[in-house]
Short mmCIF file of C-alpha atoms (C1' of nucleotides) in Angstrom, two decimals:
data_model
loop_
_atom_site.label_atom_id
_atom_site.label_comp_id
_atom_site.label_asym_id
_atom_site.label_seq_id
_atom_site.Cartn_x
_atom_site.Cartn_y
_atom_site.Cartn_z
CA MET M 283 8.00 -44.66 28.05
CA GLU M 284 9.43 -41.38 27.07
CA LYS M 285 7.79 -38.19 28.09
CA PRO M 286 7.18 -36.09 24.86
CA LYS M 287 9.03 -32.69 24.92
CA PHE M 288 5.91 -30.76 23.81
CA GLU M 289 2.38 -30.87 24.17
CA PHE M 290 0.45 -31.67 20.97
CA ASP M 291 -0.62 -27.95 20.26
CA CYS M 292 2.50 -26.42 20.29
CA ARG M 293 4.42 -28.67 17.92
CA THR M 294 1.63 -28.40 15.29
CA CYS M 295 0.77 -24.80 15.77
CA LEU M 296 4.33 -23.94 15.64
CA TYR M 297 5.67 -26.03 12.98
CA ARG M 298 3.47 -24.70 10.58
CA TRP M 299 5.65 -21.76 10.25
CA GLU M 300 8.49 -22.98 7.91
CA ASN M 301 11.09 -20.56 9.97
CA PHE M 302 10.68 -22.62 13.09
CA LYS M 303 12.06 -25.73 11.42
CA THR M 304 15.55 -23.83 11.64
CA LEU M 305 15.53 -23.90 15.35
CA THR M 306 17.02 -26.61 17.32
CA GLU M 307 15.25 -28.70 19.99
CA GLU M 308 16.66 -26.56 22.64
CA GLN M 309 15.87 -23.41 20.91
CA LEU M 310 12.37 -24.77 20.45
CA GLN M 311 11.94 -25.79 24.05
CA LEU M 312 12.87 -22.09 25.11
CA LEU M 313 9.95 -20.82 22.64
CA CYS M 314 7.74 -23.57 24.24
CA ASN M 315 8.31 -21.91 27.68
CA HIS M 316 7.23 -18.73 26.72
CA ARG M 317 4.19 -19.03 24.68
CA TYR M 318 0.65 -18.57 26.08
CA GLU M 319 -2.56 -19.24 24.65
CA ALA M 320 -6.11 -17.66 24.46
CA SER M 321 -9.30 -18.20 22.85
CA PHE M 322 -11.76 -15.65 20.92
CA LYS M 323 -15.14 -15.69 19.99
CA PRO M 324 -16.31 -14.47 16.24
CA GLY M 325 -15.98 -10.74 16.11
CA GLU M 326 -13.60 -10.11 19.34
CA ILE M 327 -10.59 -8.03 19.02
CA ILE M 328 -7.24 -10.04 19.43
CA PHE M 329 -5.16 -7.12 19.36
CA LYS M 330 -5.81 -3.35 18.53
CA LYS M 331 -3.98 -0.66 16.70
CA GLY M 332 -2.14 1.60 18.91
CA SER M 333 -1.77 -0.95 21.65
CA PRO M 334 1.50 -2.27 22.68
CA THR M 335 3.14 -5.16 21.17
CA SER M 336 5.09 -7.44 23.28
CA SER M 337 4.56 -10.66 21.29
CA VAL M 338 4.11 -12.14 18.11
CA ILE M 339 0.96 -13.98 17.21
CA PHE M 340 -0.01 -17.42 15.64
CA LEU M 341 -3.46 -18.82 14.95
CA VAL M 342 -3.96 -22.05 16.14
CA SER M 343 -7.40 -22.62 14.68
CA GLY M 344 -9.95 -20.26 13.02
CA MET M 345 -9.59 -17.14 10.99
CA ALA M 346 -8.92 -13.34 11.73
CA LYS M 347 -9.00 -10.32 9.73
CA VAL M 348 -5.81 -8.11 9.57
CA PHE M 349 -7.04 -4.43 8.97
CA LEU M 350 -5.83 -0.78 9.04
CA GLU M 351 -8.22 1.66 10.77
CA GLY M 352 -8.26 4.36 8.29
CA LEU M 353 -10.05 7.72 8.16
CA ASP M 354 -13.73 8.40 9.40
CA GLY M 355 -13.95 4.97 10.85
CA LYS M 356 -13.47 3.23 7.52
CA SER M 357 -11.14 -0.04 7.58
CA ILE M 358 -8.77 -1.38 4.86
CA ILE M 359 -8.41 -5.32 5.21
CA ILE M 360 -4.88 -6.17 4.50
CA SER M 361 -5.36 -10.01 4.69
CA ILE M 362 -6.99 -12.76 6.21
CA ALA M 363 -5.00 -14.69 8.90
CA LYS M 364 -5.39 -18.24 9.25
CA PRO M 365 -3.15 -20.94 11.26
CA GLY M 366 0.43 -21.11 10.10
CA MET M 367 1.03 -17.57 9.38
CA MET M 368 3.21 -15.42 11.75
CA ILE M 369 1.17 -12.09 12.56
CA SER M 370 3.43 -9.34 13.62
CA GLY M 371 3.33 -5.93 12.60
CA PRO M 372 6.10 -3.61 11.63
CA GLY M 373 5.66 -2.00 15.04
CA THR M 374 7.07 -5.00 16.60
CA TYR M 375 10.76 -4.13 15.52
CA GLY M 376 10.04 -0.30 15.69
CA ASP M 377 7.85 1.61 18.13
CA MET M 378 6.63 -1.40 19.91
CA ARG M 379 3.18 -0.54 18.97
CA HIS M 380 0.50 -2.30 16.83
CA HIS M 381 -0.33 -0.30 13.62
CA PHE M 382 -3.29 -2.38 12.47
CA THR M 383 -6.07 -4.26 14.39
CA LEU M 384 -6.54 -8.21 14.26
CA THR M 385 -10.16 -9.24 14.98
CA SER M 386 -11.43 -12.89 14.83
CA LEU M 387 -14.00 -13.77 12.00
CA THR M 388 -14.53 -17.45 13.42
CA ASP M 389 -13.67 -19.09 16.84
CA VAL M 390 -10.09 -18.54 17.34
CA LYS M 391 -7.52 -20.07 19.28
CA ALA M 392 -4.24 -18.03 19.27
CA CYS M 393 -0.82 -18.53 20.49
CA PHE M 394 1.26 -15.55 21.62
CA ILE M 395 5.00 -15.85 21.69
CA ASP M 396 7.29 -13.12 23.89
CA MET M 397 8.98 -10.71 21.61
CA THR M 398 12.05 -10.89 23.69
CA VAL M 399 12.16 -14.59 23.04
CA MET M 400 12.20 -14.06 19.25
CA LYS M 401 14.75 -11.55 19.46
CA GLN M 402 16.98 -14.03 21.50
CA LEU M 403 16.57 -16.63 19.03
CA VAL M 404 17.39 -13.96 16.20
CA HIS M 405 20.59 -13.67 18.36
CA LEU M 406 21.16 -17.47 18.67
CA ASN M 407 20.24 -18.67 15.22
CA SER M 408 21.14 -16.72 12.08
CA ALA M 409 19.22 -19.01 9.92
CA PHE M 410 16.31 -17.94 11.97
CA ALA M 411 17.13 -14.34 11.53
CA GLU M 412 17.19 -14.47 7.72
CA GLY M 413 13.97 -16.68 7.96
CA LEU M 414 12.24 -13.83 9.53
CA ILE M 415 13.66 -11.21 7.42
CA SER M 416 12.46 -13.18 4.80
CA ASP M 417 9.08 -13.35 6.09
CA ILE M 418 8.88 -9.68 6.80
CA SER M 419 10.08 -8.90 3.24
CA ASN M 420 7.36 -11.10 1.48
CA LYS M 421 4.52 -9.52 3.72
CA SER M 422 6.02 -6.21 2.66
CA LEU M 423 5.95 -7.53 -1.00
CA LEU M 424 2.06 -7.91 -0.94
CA MET M 425 1.33 -4.78 0.11
CA TYR M 426 3.26 -3.40 -2.87
CA TYR M 427 0.96 -5.54 -5.01
CA LYS M 428 -2.18 -4.42 -3.02
CA LEU M 429 -1.17 -0.79 -3.32
CA VAL M 430 -0.97 -1.17 -7.09
CA GLY M 431 -4.17 -3.16 -7.01
CA LEU M 432 -6.15 -0.83 -5.04
CA THR M 433 -5.01 2.18 -6.80
CA GLN M 434 -5.03 1.30 -10.24
CA LYS M 435 -7.49 -1.45 -10.74
CA LYS M 436 -11.20 -0.57 -11.44
CA MET M 437 -13.80 -1.98 -9.12
CA PRO M 438 -14.41 -5.37 -11.25
CA GLY M 439 -10.55 -5.84 -11.15
CA ARG M 440 -10.42 -5.21 -7.17
CA LEU M 441 -13.21 -7.66 -6.65
CA ALA M 442 -12.14 -10.41 -8.82
CA ASP M 443 -8.61 -9.93 -7.06
CA ALA M 444 -10.39 -10.63 -3.73
CA ILE M 445 -12.28 -13.77 -4.76
CA LEU M 446 -9.30 -15.21 -6.49
CA TYR M 447 -7.30 -14.53 -3.34
CA LEU M 448 -9.95 -16.10 -1.09
CA ALA M 449 -10.21 -19.25 -3.21
CA ASN M 450 -6.51 -19.89 -3.74
CA GLN M 451 -4.76 -18.52 -0.57
CA ILE M 452 -7.57 -18.82 2.12
CA TYR M 453 -10.26 -21.85 1.28
CA GLU M 454 -8.10 -23.49 -1.15
CA THR M 455 -11.13 -24.51 -3.24
CA ASP M 456 -13.27 -22.74 -5.71
CA GLU M 457 -16.41 -23.20 -3.92
CA PHE M 458 -16.55 -21.95 -0.20
CA ASP M 459 -18.90 -20.04 2.51
CA LEU M 460 -17.46 -16.66 2.77
CA ILE M 461 -16.81 -15.42 6.17
CA LEU M 462 -16.49 -11.85 4.93
CA ASN M 463 -20.00 -9.91 4.86
CA ARG M 464 -20.46 -7.17 1.79
CA GLN M 465 -19.03 -4.45 3.82
CA GLU M 466 -15.97 -6.27 4.86
CA LEU M 467 -15.54 -7.44 1.48
CA GLY M 468 -15.78 -3.68 0.72
CA ASP M 469 -13.22 -3.11 2.97
CA PHE M 470 -10.98 -5.45 1.41
CA THR M 471 -11.42 -4.40 -2.16
CA ASN M 472 -11.61 -0.71 -1.08
CA MET M 473 -15.09 -0.04 -2.32
CA ALA M 474 -18.76 0.51 -0.84
CA LYS M 475 -20.89 -2.14 0.40
CA GLU M 476 -23.25 -1.32 -2.41
CA SER M 477 -20.71 -1.30 -5.26
CA VAL M 478 -19.68 -4.81 -4.10
CA ILE M 479 -23.31 -6.10 -4.33
CA ARG M 480 -23.78 -4.87 -7.56
CA ILE M 481 -20.52 -6.13 -9.24
CA LEU M 482 -20.98 -9.58 -7.86
CA LYS M 483 -24.43 -9.43 -9.53
CA ASP M 484 -22.80 -8.68 -12.68
CA PHE M 485 -20.10 -11.52 -12.07
CA GLU M 486 -23.19 -13.83 -11.45
CA GLU M 487 -25.23 -12.49 -14.48
CA ASP M 488 -22.22 -13.01 -16.63
CA GLY M 489 -21.56 -16.47 -15.27
CA LEU M 490 -18.31 -16.07 -13.71
CA ILE M 491 -19.79 -17.25 -10.14
CA GLU M 492 -22.72 -18.51 -8.31
CA SER M 493 -23.50 -16.79 -5.05
CA ASN M 494 -26.33 -16.84 -2.86
CA CYS M 495 -25.47 -14.88 0.36
CA SER M 496 -22.45 -16.15 2.00
CA ARG M 497 -21.78 -19.03 -0.39
CA ILE M 498 -19.64 -18.45 -3.49
CA LYS M 499 -18.70 -20.90 -6.33
CA ILE M 500 -16.37 -20.04 -9.04
CA LEU M 501 -17.75 -21.27 -12.26
CA ASP M 502 -15.31 -19.28 -14.59
CA LYS M 503 -12.04 -19.12 -12.89
CA PRO M 504 -10.03 -18.13 -16.35
CA LYS M 505 -12.52 -15.11 -17.21
CA LEU M 506 -12.13 -14.11 -13.50
CA GLN M 507 -8.48 -14.11 -13.81
CA MET M 508 -8.49 -11.94 -16.94
CA ILE M 509 -10.56 -9.46 -15.35
CA SER M 510 -8.35 -9.54 -12.49
CA GLU M 511 -5.20 -8.93 -15.13
CA ASN M 512 -6.93 -6.08 -16.92
CA GLY M 513 -8.21 -3.92 -14.28
CA MET B 152 51.89 8.27 9.10
CA GLU B 153 49.23 5.78 9.49
CA LYS B 154 47.32 4.76 6.16
CA PRO B 155 43.58 5.44 6.63
CA LYS B 156 41.71 2.14 6.42
CA PHE B 157 38.93 3.33 4.26
CA GLU B 158 38.82 5.98 1.62
CA PHE B 159 36.68 8.75 2.44
CA ASP B 160 33.59 8.03 0.47
CA CYS B 161 32.85 4.91 2.06
CA ARG B 162 33.09 6.05 5.53
CA THR B 163 30.65 9.01 4.86
CA CYS B 164 28.53 7.33 2.45
CA LEU B 165 28.06 4.09 4.89
CA TYR B 166 27.92 5.94 8.14
CA ARG B 167 24.78 7.66 7.11
CA TRP B 168 22.92 4.55 7.59
CA GLU B 169 22.69 4.01 11.26
CA ASN B 170 22.77 0.42 11.15
CA PHE B 171 26.49 0.24 10.04
CA LYS B 172 27.44 1.81 13.27
CA THR B 173 26.80 -1.56 14.80
CA LEU B 174 29.60 -3.00 12.86
CA THR B 175 33.30 -3.98 14.13
CA GLU B 176 36.24 -2.30 12.19
CA GLU B 177 36.86 -5.74 10.67
CA GLN B 178 33.14 -6.12 9.64
CA LEU B 179 33.34 -2.66 8.12
CA GLN B 180 36.25 -3.52 6.22
CA LEU B 181 34.66 -6.91 4.96
CA LEU B 182 31.92 -4.30 3.68
CA CYS B 183 34.08 -2.10 2.04
CA ASN B 184 35.94 -4.59 0.25
CA HIS B 185 32.85 -5.66 -1.55
CA ARG B 186 31.16 -2.13 -2.69
CA TYR B 187 31.10 -0.59 -5.72
CA GLU B 188 30.41 2.77 -7.29
CA ALA B 189 28.57 4.04 -10.34
CA SER B 190 27.16 7.38 -11.50
CA PHE B 191 23.97 8.04 -13.31
CA LYS B 192 22.98 11.09 -15.09
CA PRO B 193 19.55 12.60 -14.55
CA GLY B 194 16.60 10.14 -15.83
CA GLU B 195 18.76 7.05 -15.79
CA ILE B 196 17.71 3.68 -14.59
CA ILE B 197 19.57 2.68 -11.47
CA PHE B 198 17.85 -0.68 -11.31
CA LYS B 199 14.83 -2.18 -12.83
CA LYS B 200 11.87 -3.91 -11.74
CA GLY B 201 12.06 -7.65 -12.83
CA SER B 202 15.90 -7.71 -12.94
CA PRO B 203 17.75 -9.94 -10.62
CA THR B 204 18.98 -8.16 -7.19
CA SER B 205 22.44 -9.16 -5.86
CA SER B 206 23.26 -5.98 -3.88
CA VAL B 207 21.61 -3.49 -1.59
CA ILE B 208 22.13 0.41 -2.72
CA PHE B 209 23.10 3.52 -1.01
CA LEU B 210 22.87 6.76 -2.64
CA VAL B 211 26.42 8.81 -2.04
CA SER B 212 25.25 11.88 -3.49
CA GLY B 213 21.92 13.05 -5.63
CA MET B 214 18.21 11.86 -5.26
CA ALA B 215 16.15 9.09 -7.04
CA LYS B 216 12.87 7.76 -7.17
CA VAL B 217 11.57 4.57 -6.20
CA PHE B 218 8.46 3.57 -8.32
CA LEU B 219 6.24 0.54 -8.66
CA GLU B 220 5.45 0.05 -12.47
CA GLY B 221 1.64 -0.73 -12.49
CA LEU B 222 -0.86 -1.43 -15.00
CA ASP B 223 -1.23 0.25 -18.42
CA GLY B 224 2.33 1.95 -17.92
CA LYS B 225 1.09 3.93 -15.04
CA SER B 226 3.77 4.41 -12.17
CA ILE B 227 3.43 4.69 -8.52
CA ILE B 228 6.25 6.63 -6.87
CA ILE B 229 6.71 5.05 -3.36
CA SER B 230 9.53 7.40 -2.03
CA ILE B 231 12.22 9.64 -2.82
CA ALA B 232 15.53 8.18 -2.06
CA LYS B 233 18.36 10.50 -1.13
CA PRO B 234 21.97 9.70 0.67
CA GLY B 235 21.87 7.76 3.88
CA MET B 236 18.85 5.35 3.21
CA MET B 237 19.18 1.64 2.25
CA ILE B 238 17.42 1.14 -0.84
CA SER B 239 16.70 -2.87 -1.00
CA GLY B 240 13.61 -4.04 -2.36
CA PRO B 241 11.34 -7.01 -0.49
CA GLY B 242 12.82 -9.36 -3.39
CA THR B 243 16.35 -9.01 -1.88
CA TYR B 244 15.31 -11.53 0.65
CA GLY B 245 12.67 -13.52 -1.22
CA ASP B 246 13.00 -14.18 -5.15
CA MET B 247 16.19 -12.40 -5.63
CA ARG B 248 14.27 -9.94 -8.12
CA HIS B 249 13.68 -6.22 -8.07
CA HIS B 250 9.71 -5.67 -7.51
CA PHE B 251 10.24 -1.84 -8.08
CA THR B 252 12.57 0.57 -10.19
CA LEU B 253 14.90 2.94 -9.39
CA THR B 254 15.61 6.00 -11.48
CA SER B 255 17.76 9.16 -10.74
CA LEU B 256 16.16 12.37 -10.73
CA THR B 257 19.62 14.14 -10.67
CA ASP B 258 23.12 13.31 -10.92
CA VAL B 259 23.86 10.40 -8.67
CA LYS B 260 26.57 8.59 -6.98
CA ALA B 261 25.42 5.47 -6.03
CA CYS B 262 27.10 2.76 -3.77
CA PHE B 263 26.47 -1.17 -4.30
CA ILE B 264 27.17 -3.77 -1.62
CA ASP B 265 26.70 -7.32 -2.40
CA MET B 266 23.86 -8.91 -0.75
CA THR B 267 26.13 -12.11 0.13
CA VAL B 268 28.29 -9.32 2.69
CA MET B 269 24.94 -8.36 3.66
CA LYS B 270 23.82 -11.76 4.59
CA GLN B 271 27.32 -12.49 6.17
CA LEU B 272 27.12 -9.71 8.34
CA VAL B 273 23.53 -10.82 9.63
CA HIS B 274 25.28 -14.17 10.48
CA LEU B 275 28.22 -12.36 12.24
CA ASN B 276 26.55 -9.62 14.09
CA SER B 277 23.01 -10.08 15.48
CA ALA B 278 22.81 -6.31 16.22
CA PHE B 279 23.29 -5.71 12.54
CA ALA B 280 20.60 -8.22 11.89
CA GLU B 281 18.17 -6.58 14.30
CA GLY B 282 18.79 -3.21 12.57
CA LEU B 283 17.95 -4.63 9.24
CA ILE B 284 14.75 -6.11 10.50
CA SER B 285 14.04 -2.60 12.05
CA ASP B 286 14.99 -1.05 8.86
CA ILE B 287 12.66 -3.30 6.66
CA SER B 288 9.86 -3.27 9.33
CA ASN B 289 9.86 0.78 8.96
CA LYS B 290 9.73 0.80 5.30
CA SER B 291 6.66 -1.63 5.54
CA LEU B 292 5.09 0.70 7.94
CA LEU B 293 5.53 3.72 5.39
CA MET B 294 3.62 1.34 2.85
CA TYR B 295 0.63 1.13 5.34
CA TYR B 296 0.25 4.67 5.68
CA LYS B 297 1.01 5.17 2.02
CA LEU B 298 -2.14 2.84 1.21
CA VAL B 299 -4.18 4.56 3.76
CA GLY B 300 -3.51 7.89 2.29
CA LEU B 301 -4.09 7.13 -1.42
CA THR B 302 -6.91 4.95 -0.91
CA GLN B 303 -8.88 6.86 1.52
CA LYS B 304 -7.84 10.63 1.45
CA LYS B 305 -9.23 12.77 -1.31
CA MET B 306 -6.76 14.89 -4.00
CA PRO B 307 -6.17 17.80 -1.99
CA GLY B 308 -5.31 15.72 1.14
CA ARG B 309 -2.91 13.39 -0.96
CA LEU B 310 -1.47 16.30 -2.69
CA ALA B 311 -0.81 18.13 0.86
CA ASP B 312 0.74 14.92 2.10
CA ALA B 313 3.10 15.19 -0.82
CA ILE B 314 4.30 18.57 -0.33
CA LEU B 315 4.64 18.24 3.33
CA TYR B 316 6.42 15.09 2.63
CA LEU B 317 9.02 16.94 0.51
CA ALA B 318 9.32 19.90 2.58
CA ASN B 319 9.70 17.78 5.84
CA GLN B 320 11.72 14.61 4.80
CA ILE B 321 13.50 15.23 1.69
CA TYR B 322 14.32 18.95 1.28
CA GLU B 323 14.15 19.67 5.07
CA THR B 324 13.14 23.26 4.33
CA ASP B 325 9.55 24.68 3.29
CA GLU B 326 10.70 26.71 0.26
CA PHE B 327 12.43 24.33 -2.63
CA ASP B 328 13.15 23.53 -6.17
CA LEU B 329 10.77 20.44 -6.96
CA ILE B 330 12.66 17.88 -8.86
CA LEU B 331 9.48 16.28 -9.65
CA ASN B 332 7.32 17.48 -12.53
CA ARG B 333 3.47 17.54 -12.47
CA GLN B 334 3.44 14.16 -13.92
CA GLU B 335 5.60 12.69 -11.19
CA LEU B 336 3.61 14.66 -8.64
CA GLY B 337 0.52 12.70 -9.92
CA ASP B 338 2.41 9.35 -9.79
CA PHE B 339 3.22 9.88 -6.13
CA THR B 340 -0.05 11.17 -5.17
CA ASN B 341 -2.21 8.72 -7.73
CA MET B 342 -3.64 11.50 -9.54
CA ALA B 343 -3.77 12.63 -13.11
CA LYS B 344 -1.24 15.40 -13.84
CA GLU B 345 -4.00 17.86 -14.68
CA SER B 346 -5.43 17.40 -11.32
CA VAL B 347 -2.04 17.92 -9.74
CA ILE B 348 -1.95 21.38 -11.64
CA ARG B 349 -5.74 22.29 -10.72
CA ILE B 350 -5.39 21.57 -6.98
CA LEU B 351 -1.80 23.17 -6.86
CA LYS B 352 -3.52 26.22 -8.44
CA ASP B 353 -6.25 25.92 -5.72
CA PHE B 354 -3.57 25.98 -2.84
CA GLU B 355 -1.97 28.91 -4.24
CA GLU B 356 -5.29 31.11 -4.56
CA ASP B 357 -6.12 30.17 -1.01
CA GLY B 358 -2.83 31.25 0.12
CA LEU B 359 -1.16 28.04 1.13
CA ILE B 360 1.65 28.12 -1.14
CA GLU B 361 3.45 30.03 -3.49
CA SER B 362 4.40 27.98 -6.57
CA ASN B 363 5.84 28.89 -9.70
CA CYS B 364 6.79 25.99 -12.07
CA SER B 365 9.51 24.09 -9.93
CA ARG B 366 9.74 26.37 -6.84
CA ILE B 367 7.35 25.81 -4.25
CA LYS B 368 7.09 27.94 -1.02
CA ILE B 369 5.01 26.68 1.77
CA LEU B 370 2.99 29.79 3.38
CA ASP B 371 0.61 28.39 5.37
CA LYS B 372 1.67 25.13 7.05
CA PRO B 373 -0.78 24.43 9.83
CA LYS B 374 -3.58 24.56 7.07
CA LEU B 375 -1.47 22.13 4.93
CA GLN B 376 -1.41 19.98 7.66
CA MET B 377 -5.24 20.31 8.45
CA ILE B 378 -5.94 19.57 4.59
CA SER B 379 -3.63 16.49 5.03
CA GLU B 380 -5.52 15.19 8.19
CA ASN B 381 -8.94 15.87 7.07
CA GLY B 382 -8.45 14.19 3.64
"C1'" DT N 175 -41.62 -19.60 17.02
"C1'" DT N 176 -41.41 -14.95 16.38
"C1'" DA N 177 -39.81 -10.09 16.70
"C1'" DA N 178 -35.70 -7.46 16.51
"C1'" DA N 179 -31.57 -6.95 14.55
"C1'" DA N 180 -28.29 -7.56 11.02
"C1'" DT N 181 -27.20 -7.90 6.35
"C1'" DG N 182 -28.28 -7.87 1.45
"C1'" DA N 183 -30.42 -5.45 -2.53
"C1'" DT N 184 -31.85 -1.74 -5.81
"C1'" DG N 185 -32.60 2.88 -7.72
"C1'" DA N 186 -32.03 7.70 -8.18
"C1'" DC N 187 -28.71 10.98 -7.71
"C1'" DA N 188 -24.03 13.61 -6.50
"C1'" DT N 189 -19.49 13.93 -6.34
"C1'" DT N 190 -15.23 12.76 -7.42
"C1'" DT N 191 -11.77 12.46 -10.76
"C1'" DA N 192 -9.95 11.09 -15.31
"C1'" DT N 193 -9.50 11.97 -20.20
"C1'" DC N 194 -9.26 14.68 -24.20
"C1'" DA N 195 -8.51 18.81 -26.89
"C1'" DT N 196 -5.97 22.98 -27.08
"C1'" DT N 197 -3.02 26.47 -25.90
"C1'" DA N 198 0.70 28.82 -23.19
"C1'" DT N 199 5.06 28.65 -21.30
"C1'" DT N 200 9.69 26.83 -19.94
"C1'" DT N 201 13.36 24.38 -21.35
"C1'" DT N 202 16.87 22.29 -24.39
"C1'" DG N 203 20.05 21.97 -27.78
"C1'" DA N 204 21.95 22.88 -32.34
"C1'" DT L 237 19.94 33.07 -30.05
"C1'" DC L 238 16.38 30.79 -31.70
"C1'" DA L 239 13.41 26.74 -33.32
"C1'" DA L 240 11.94 22.35 -31.45
"C1'" DA L 241 10.59 19.77 -27.67
"C1'" DA L 242 8.89 19.18 -23.12
"C1'" DT L 243 6.15 20.50 -19.62
"C1'" DA L 244 2.40 23.31 -17.62
"C1'" DA L 245 -2.24 25.25 -17.91
"C1'" DT L 246 -7.08 25.29 -19.11
"C1'" DG L 247 -11.91 24.06 -20.26
"C1'" DA L 248 -15.52 20.96 -21.65
"C1'" DT L 249 -17.04 16.50 -21.12
"C1'" DA L 250 -17.20 11.65 -19.55
"C1'" DA L 251 -16.42 7.86 -16.63
"C1'" DA L 252 -16.34 5.79 -12.25
"C1'" DT L 253 -17.76 5.41 -8.06
"C1'" DG L 254 -19.91 6.87 -3.49
"C1'" DT L 255 -24.11 8.11 -0.77
"C1'" DC L 256 -28.59 8.33 0.41
"C1'" DA L 257 -33.36 6.22 0.67
"C1'" DT L 258 -35.81 2.31 0.77
"C1'" DC L 259 -37.21 -2.39 0.88
"C1'" DA L 260 -36.42 -7.61 1.08
"C1'" DT L 261 -34.04 -11.43 3.42
"C1'" DT L 262 -31.40 -13.47 6.58
"C1'" DT L 263 -29.76 -14.40 11.04
"C1'" DT L 264 -30.24 -14.12 15.93
"C1'" DA L 265 -32.07 -14.43 20.32
"C1'" DA L 266 -35.57 -13.97 23.73
#
DNA sequence: TTAAAATGATGACATTTATCATTATTTTGA
DNA sequence: TCAAAATAATGATAAATGTCATCATTTTAA
């Protein structure tokens, strides 16, 4: 009986990131020899803005929030991380410092891959390098659209965006138990928690959603999309 | 007498981007064989959001504004481009479309380098690839800080940021003839042009700057920095 | 199970900032 | 050089949104 080259977790975890498929068996082995796992309880800091980065991170299971720590203790949630995404800040190829904080929202199992290995793979495999550039570019692109949304849309448009993002990108269903509280929803949409509550109520009264506390159900997606587009 | 390998413009223009210094003579030659130049008058579109990207751009001379076209015809100026910076959107390694527009602010001479050559260089030279990743990462980092500034600072803080950016990064002097008009200053700071005018006047009354029309002179930089930091 | 803590909800009010109308100034081009 | 166009300046007003105080509900942990 042949011994499997990699343990179960490694394969499933890593292979969810498309770009690892460009690697040869040997290169994948190199990667697996330099990976570490850690577990986190909800609300724990996985890495903190300002701390040194020496690895990129993949979630094996669970969800986390990626957020900028802004002025006066206010936060801006950039995105919700779930398994299969590479989480690496712009500091990874710059000043080697984290520029945002990653905090678990649920129980999280995370896989850390040493940056020196990532850089080695960039040298060894140009398809991998190109995939990495592509990944970073796409994240940058999302930031552009986030910037437009947060600065130019009014509150209902921003909140509609958030709900659609959660339904389409994160939960992949139109009814879900929200892991973000109202404050965090505010951090994601750049509004006060009170405003989140008020507009969520408006949406409910207009028959766009059904919401009681953490449960949200989208009732009229086309209308929600219209609000998102018209700001 | 030996014939120089590259014409004057190529060397000076390209070498201003640090990352081209990683190339061998042969690789630089390859690059120079696939570059094109074009001239633009003030206000002309160099490339437009939505159009296909097949090259990255370097300004040989002049300045241009990089801006997102947002909702209702409103713009967000991301940065001012000047010689030595690579201008390539996140679409270059993604959907091959531009996601922002580049417009000349002065007479501009621009140098276009074919993307296929850039990708070839990524394959041939891993130091170049790493430099490219680093460049893209740094731009992404600027976007993070732009997002925090535009969403969390109040108008005086945002305008102070803009003036300091222009003085430190663009003009590299504390007295300069602004090439942006009030509307564009508003597009850069996410405020209405009337608000720009009012706060600029406040700054002048408080002795922070001297400003008549396009000329701006910073009188009290530390105070301006304080306003920038405190939002 | 129950008290404490956290989160959610609501209304009154204040602040920030945009919009609109109008006038002044500067720039541009015949 | 001068009229037209573009840009800048100003004031009044309105809209969007945050803040604060308070109370209700839900969750947590002893």
